[in-house]
Amino acid sequence: KGLERPEPLFQVLPASQRSRRFPPLRTLTALPTNLPVQTTSFVGREGELAELAEAAAGESRVVALLGPPGIGKTRLAVRLASDLLEKFPGGCWFADLSGARTLAGACAAAALALGAPLAARGDPADQVAAILEGRRPLLLILDTFEHLGADLAAALGAWVARAPQVRFLVTSRAPLGLPGVREVRLGPLPAPDAARLFVERAREARPDFAGSPANAADIAEICAEL
């Protein structure tokens, strides 16, 4: 838990016990999920993670993570879900809605994320509700919600009503316009975290890069502009 990227593990034994075998480690990959594998480190957002975790366990079953494009909503949502995997017997599932242009397309993306493609006939939103009704308690992330507007919001309201064991985490640039939604607004990273993120990403492009007193002012200026 807490390791988002694959890590190589080595088992070291003395020669006298070279034949000894241990069972596989209990890893999060054994839990039901389709969360995208992260290839970069996660920096900062401790306060937001705590607030979102509290919100996800609260009375509201829909949590909306709001903020402008590029602020890190998706990355934070995936990190939160990976932290909460063990709390949802039905798993944590990630539905990317960015490619959907219609309500039917959004429903198809949600169903695909849950591993149950929609039938050719029938109301797509109703089919997703039926899929959710039959699942154990789960968390469904609906990422990039805002461009589908009122139609998807109405469908989400129906899913909430029909599947009381499901919780939803929605990332959006704008409020959902649904009653009972817990909203968490995401702002820019604090300056120290922003500088640390800059240095870590710069090292991925150039391994010999390092933050130092000589370039600290330049890094701070770049982060402030971003």
Tab-separated table of C-alpha atoms in Angstrom:
chain	number	residue	atom	x	y	z
A	1	LYS	CA	0.000	0.000	0.000
A	2	GLY	CA	1.259	3.457	-0.876
A	3	LEU	CA	3.481	2.261	-3.742
A	4	GLU	CA	1.846	3.388	-6.955
A	5	ARG	CA	4.547	2.214	-9.349
A	6	PRO	CA	5.766	-1.382	-9.834
A	7	GLU	CA	8.821	-2.069	-7.696
A	8	PRO	CA	11.250	-5.008	-8.078
A	9	LEU	CA	11.545	-7.139	-4.947
A	10	PHE	CA	14.415	-9.502	-4.128
A	11	GLN	CA	14.360	-12.334	-1.624
A	12	VAL	CA	17.723	-12.848	0.075
A	13	LEU	CA	18.403	-16.103	1.933
A	14	PRO	CA	21.494	-17.837	3.289
A	15	ALA	CA	22.742	-20.733	1.174
A	16	SER	CA	21.517	-23.229	3.772
A	17	GLN	CA	17.900	-22.130	3.155
A	18	ARG	CA	18.042	-21.675	-0.606
A	19	SER	CA	15.156	-24.105	-1.098
A	20	ARG	CA	12.800	-22.209	1.189
A	21	ARG	CA	9.823	-20.557	-0.487
A	22	PHE	CA	7.511	-17.826	0.740
A	23	PRO	CA	3.926	-17.154	-0.384
A	24	PRO	CA	3.306	-14.155	-2.675
A	25	LEU	CA	3.119	-10.824	-0.915
A	26	ARG	CA	-0.307	-9.346	-0.251
A	27	THR	CA	-0.367	-6.526	-2.764
A	28	LEU	CA	-3.060	-4.158	-3.964
A	29	THR	CA	-2.907	-5.782	-7.407
A	30	ALA	CA	-4.845	-8.675	-5.888
A	31	LEU	CA	-7.803	-6.355	-5.244
A	32	PRO	CA	-10.519	-5.580	-7.811
A	33	THR	CA	-9.606	-2.383	-9.652
A	34	ASN	CA	-8.686	-0.896	-13.002
A	35	LEU	CA	-6.885	2.155	-11.615
A	36	PRO	CA	-4.265	3.318	-14.125
A	37	VAL	CA	-0.681	2.530	-13.163
A	38	GLN	CA	1.182	5.709	-12.280
A	39	THR	CA	4.643	6.197	-13.782
A	40	THR	CA	5.608	9.258	-11.754
A	41	SER	CA	5.871	10.021	-8.053
A	42	PHE	CA	3.069	11.737	-6.165
A	43	VAL	CA	4.042	15.018	-4.506
A	44	GLY	CA	2.198	16.945	-1.801
A	45	ARG	CA	-1.589	17.243	-1.391
A	46	GLU	CA	-1.563	15.631	2.052
A	47	GLY	CA	-4.273	17.983	3.301
A	48	GLU	CA	-6.462	17.431	0.257
A	49	LEU	CA	-6.040	13.658	0.524
A	50	ALA	CA	-7.161	13.762	4.143
A	51	GLU	CA	-10.148	15.954	3.280
A	52	LEU	CA	-11.166	13.696	0.385
A	53	ALA	CA	-10.793	10.547	2.484
A	54	GLU	CA	-13.019	12.102	5.142
A	55	ALA	CA	-15.523	13.146	2.488
A	56	ALA	CA	-15.522	9.680	0.889
A	57	ALA	CA	-16.444	8.166	4.248
A	58	GLY	CA	-19.105	10.762	5.024
A	59	GLU	CA	-22.819	10.915	4.456
A	60	SER	CA	-22.657	12.257	0.904
A	61	ARG	CA	-22.162	9.470	-1.601
A	62	VAL	CA	-21.001	11.833	-4.347
A	63	VAL	CA	-17.777	13.787	-3.878
A	64	ALA	CA	-16.902	16.336	-6.555
A	65	LEU	CA	-13.237	17.287	-6.930
A	66	LEU	CA	-13.363	20.689	-8.619
A	67	GLY	CA	-10.636	22.778	-10.201
A	68	PRO	CA	-9.293	24.282	-13.427
A	69	PRO	CA	-7.670	22.117	-16.109
A	70	GLY	CA	-4.161	20.896	-15.340
A	71	ILE	CA	-4.420	21.446	-11.581
A	72	GLY	CA	-4.050	17.711	-10.822
A	73	LYS	CA	-7.611	16.508	-10.230
A	74	THR	CA	-7.214	13.169	-12.001
A	75	ARG	CA	-3.872	12.377	-10.376
A	76	LEU	CA	-5.257	13.152	-6.938
A	77	ALA	CA	-8.409	11.082	-7.538
A	78	VAL	CA	-6.356	8.051	-8.582
A	79	ARG	CA	-4.083	8.415	-5.563
A	80	LEU	CA	-7.056	8.642	-3.216
A	81	ALA	CA	-8.660	5.553	-4.741
A	82	SER	CA	-5.451	3.568	-4.396
A	83	ASP	CA	-5.329	4.535	-0.706
A	84	LEU	CA	-8.965	3.440	-0.211
A	85	LEU	CA	-8.902	0.145	-2.142
A	86	GLU	CA	-9.035	-2.021	0.946
A	87	LYS	CA	-12.165	-0.234	2.165
A	88	PHE	CA	-14.286	-1.200	-0.862
A	89	PRO	CA	-14.986	-4.937	-1.299
A	90	GLY	CA	-16.368	-4.236	-4.764
A	91	GLY	CA	-13.222	-2.373	-5.814
A	92	CYS	CA	-12.265	1.090	-7.005
A	93	TRP	CA	-12.910	1.767	-10.671
A	94	PHE	CA	-11.768	4.552	-12.989
A	95	ALA	CA	-13.959	5.723	-15.888
A	96	ASP	CA	-12.317	8.185	-18.277
A	97	LEU	CA	-15.090	10.311	-19.776
A	98	SER	CA	-12.822	12.667	-21.721
A	99	GLY	CA	-13.563	10.956	-25.032
A	100	ALA	CA	-17.333	10.817	-24.540
A	101	ARG	CA	-19.410	13.308	-26.483
A	102	THR	CA	-22.874	12.056	-25.548
A	103	LEU	CA	-24.601	10.578	-22.532
A	104	ALA	CA	-24.526	7.181	-24.233
A	105	GLY	CA	-20.775	7.492	-24.693
A	106	ALA	CA	-20.278	8.373	-21.027
A	107	CYS	CA	-22.410	5.423	-19.954
A	108	ALA	CA	-20.407	3.132	-22.215
A	109	ALA	CA	-17.158	4.372	-20.639
A	110	ALA	CA	-18.522	3.779	-17.130
A	111	ALA	CA	-19.747	0.288	-18.011
A	112	LEU	CA	-16.442	-0.600	-19.660
A	113	ALA	CA	-14.561	0.542	-16.552
A	114	LEU	CA	-16.731	-1.828	-14.507
A	115	GLY	CA	-15.967	-4.680	-16.894
A	116	ALA	CA	-19.548	-4.990	-18.162
A	117	PRO	CA	-20.000	-3.511	-21.674
A	118	LEU	CA	-23.448	-2.218	-22.532
A	119	ALA	CA	-25.906	-4.170	-24.635
A	120	ALA	CA	-26.756	-2.825	-28.083
A	121	ARG	CA	-30.375	-2.253	-27.070
A	122	GLY	CA	-31.801	-0.557	-24.026
A	123	ASP	CA	-31.303	2.735	-22.238
A	124	PRO	CA	-27.536	3.163	-21.511
A	125	ALA	CA	-28.022	5.008	-18.206
A	126	ASP	CA	-30.480	2.371	-17.012
A	127	GLN	CA	-28.040	-0.392	-17.925
A	128	VAL	CA	-25.262	1.237	-15.883
A	129	ALA	CA	-27.663	1.530	-12.932
A	130	ALA	CA	-28.436	-2.191	-13.225
A	131	ILE	CA	-24.701	-3.016	-13.271
A	132	LEU	CA	-24.101	-0.944	-10.150
A	133	GLU	CA	-27.089	-2.430	-8.334
A	134	GLY	CA	-25.576	-5.898	-8.512
A	135	ARG	CA	-22.149	-4.988	-7.137
A	136	ARG	CA	-20.678	-5.036	-3.666
A	137	PRO	CA	-19.748	-1.653	-2.138
A	138	LEU	CA	-17.451	0.125	-4.562
A	139	LEU	CA	-15.983	3.492	-5.516
A	140	LEU	CA	-16.479	4.714	-9.091
A	141	ILE	CA	-14.382	7.610	-10.361
A	142	LEU	CA	-16.034	9.594	-13.144
A	143	ASP	CA	-13.160	11.607	-14.572
A	144	THR	CA	-13.643	14.732	-16.718
A	145	PHE	CA	-17.342	15.110	-16.008
A	146	GLU	CA	-17.987	18.725	-16.908
A	147	HIS	CA	-18.411	18.642	-20.686
A	148	LEU	CA	-21.497	16.395	-20.575
A	149	GLY	CA	-23.564	18.714	-18.402
A	150	ALA	CA	-27.088	18.202	-17.145
A	151	ASP	CA	-27.788	14.905	-18.927
A	152	LEU	CA	-24.951	13.080	-17.195
A	153	ALA	CA	-25.734	14.791	-13.894
A	154	ALA	CA	-29.297	13.455	-14.107
A	155	ALA	CA	-27.997	9.967	-14.870
A	156	LEU	CA	-25.641	10.168	-11.906
A	157	GLY	CA	-28.548	11.137	-9.668
A	158	ALA	CA	-30.401	8.026	-10.821
A	159	TRP	CA	-27.371	5.812	-10.178
A	160	VAL	CA	-27.059	7.196	-6.658
A	161	ALA	CA	-30.712	6.414	-5.995
A	162	ARG	CA	-30.621	2.886	-7.386
A	163	ALA	CA	-27.256	1.732	-6.031
A	164	PRO	CA	-26.996	2.799	-2.374
A	165	GLN	CA	-23.859	0.703	-1.855
A	166	VAL	CA	-21.865	2.710	-4.438
A	167	ARG	CA	-19.893	5.895	-3.849
A	168	PHE	CA	-18.853	8.252	-6.620
A	169	LEU	CA	-15.818	10.495	-6.966
A	170	VAL	CA	-16.259	12.996	-9.794
A	171	THR	CA	-13.569	15.266	-11.231
A	172	SER	CA	-14.915	18.364	-12.925
A	173	ARG	CA	-14.099	21.940	-13.793
A	174	ALA	CA	-17.590	23.072	-12.763
A	175	PRO	CA	-20.099	22.155	-10.011
A	176	LEU	CA	-22.406	19.252	-10.819
A	177	GLY	CA	-25.665	20.970	-9.964
A	178	LEU	CA	-26.918	17.984	-7.927
A	179	PRO	CA	-28.216	18.174	-4.349
A	180	GLY	CA	-26.201	16.509	-1.621
A	181	VAL	CA	-22.843	16.619	-3.399
A	182	ARG	CA	-19.766	17.202	-1.241
A	183	GLU	CA	-17.516	19.622	-3.108
A	184	VAL	CA	-13.746	19.793	-2.621
A	185	ARG	CA	-12.005	22.583	-4.532
A	186	LEU	CA	-8.417	22.051	-5.615
A	187	GLY	CA	-6.023	24.993	-5.713
A	188	PRO	CA	-2.400	25.315	-6.806
A	189	LEU	CA	0.314	23.431	-4.953
A	190	PRO	CA	1.989	25.376	-2.144
A	191	ALA	CA	5.338	26.829	-3.219
A	192	PRO	CA	7.574	24.223	-1.468
A	193	ASP	CA	5.611	21.296	-2.945
A	194	ALA	CA	5.553	22.948	-6.366
A	195	ALA	CA	9.328	23.352	-6.302
A	196	ARG	CA	9.786	19.729	-5.238
A	197	LEU	CA	7.491	18.570	-8.031
A	198	PHE	CA	9.423	20.682	-10.538
A	199	VAL	CA	12.746	19.168	-9.461
A	200	GLU	CA	11.428	15.596	-9.573
A	201	ARG	CA	9.976	16.009	-13.059
A	202	ALA	CA	13.115	17.790	-14.270
A	203	ARG	CA	15.206	14.831	-13.090
A	204	GLU	CA	13.088	12.502	-15.188
A	205	ALA	CA	14.103	14.517	-18.240
A	206	ARG	CA	17.695	15.120	-17.125
A	207	PRO	CA	18.934	12.832	-14.304
A	208	ASP	CA	21.804	15.146	-13.345
A	209	PHE	CA	19.482	18.063	-12.588
A	210	ALA	CA	19.360	19.183	-8.956
A	211	GLY	CA	17.699	21.946	-7.028
A	212	SER	CA	20.194	24.290	-5.388
A	213	PRO	CA	20.429	27.787	-3.920
A	214	ALA	CA	21.744	28.899	-7.307
A	215	ASN	CA	18.586	27.955	-9.200
A	216	ALA	CA	15.994	28.169	-6.405
A	217	ALA	CA	14.791	31.630	-7.454
A	218	ASP	CA	14.371	30.529	-11.078
A	219	ILE	CA	12.441	27.414	-10.045
A	220	ALA	CA	10.189	29.465	-7.762
A	221	GLU	CA	9.487	31.949	-10.572
A	222	ILE	CA	8.620	29.183	-13.048
A	223	CYS	CA	6.298	27.511	-10.532
A	224	ALA	CA	4.589	30.809	-9.756
A	225	GLU	CA	4.004	31.453	-13.472
A	226	LEU	CA	2.583	27.936	-13.952
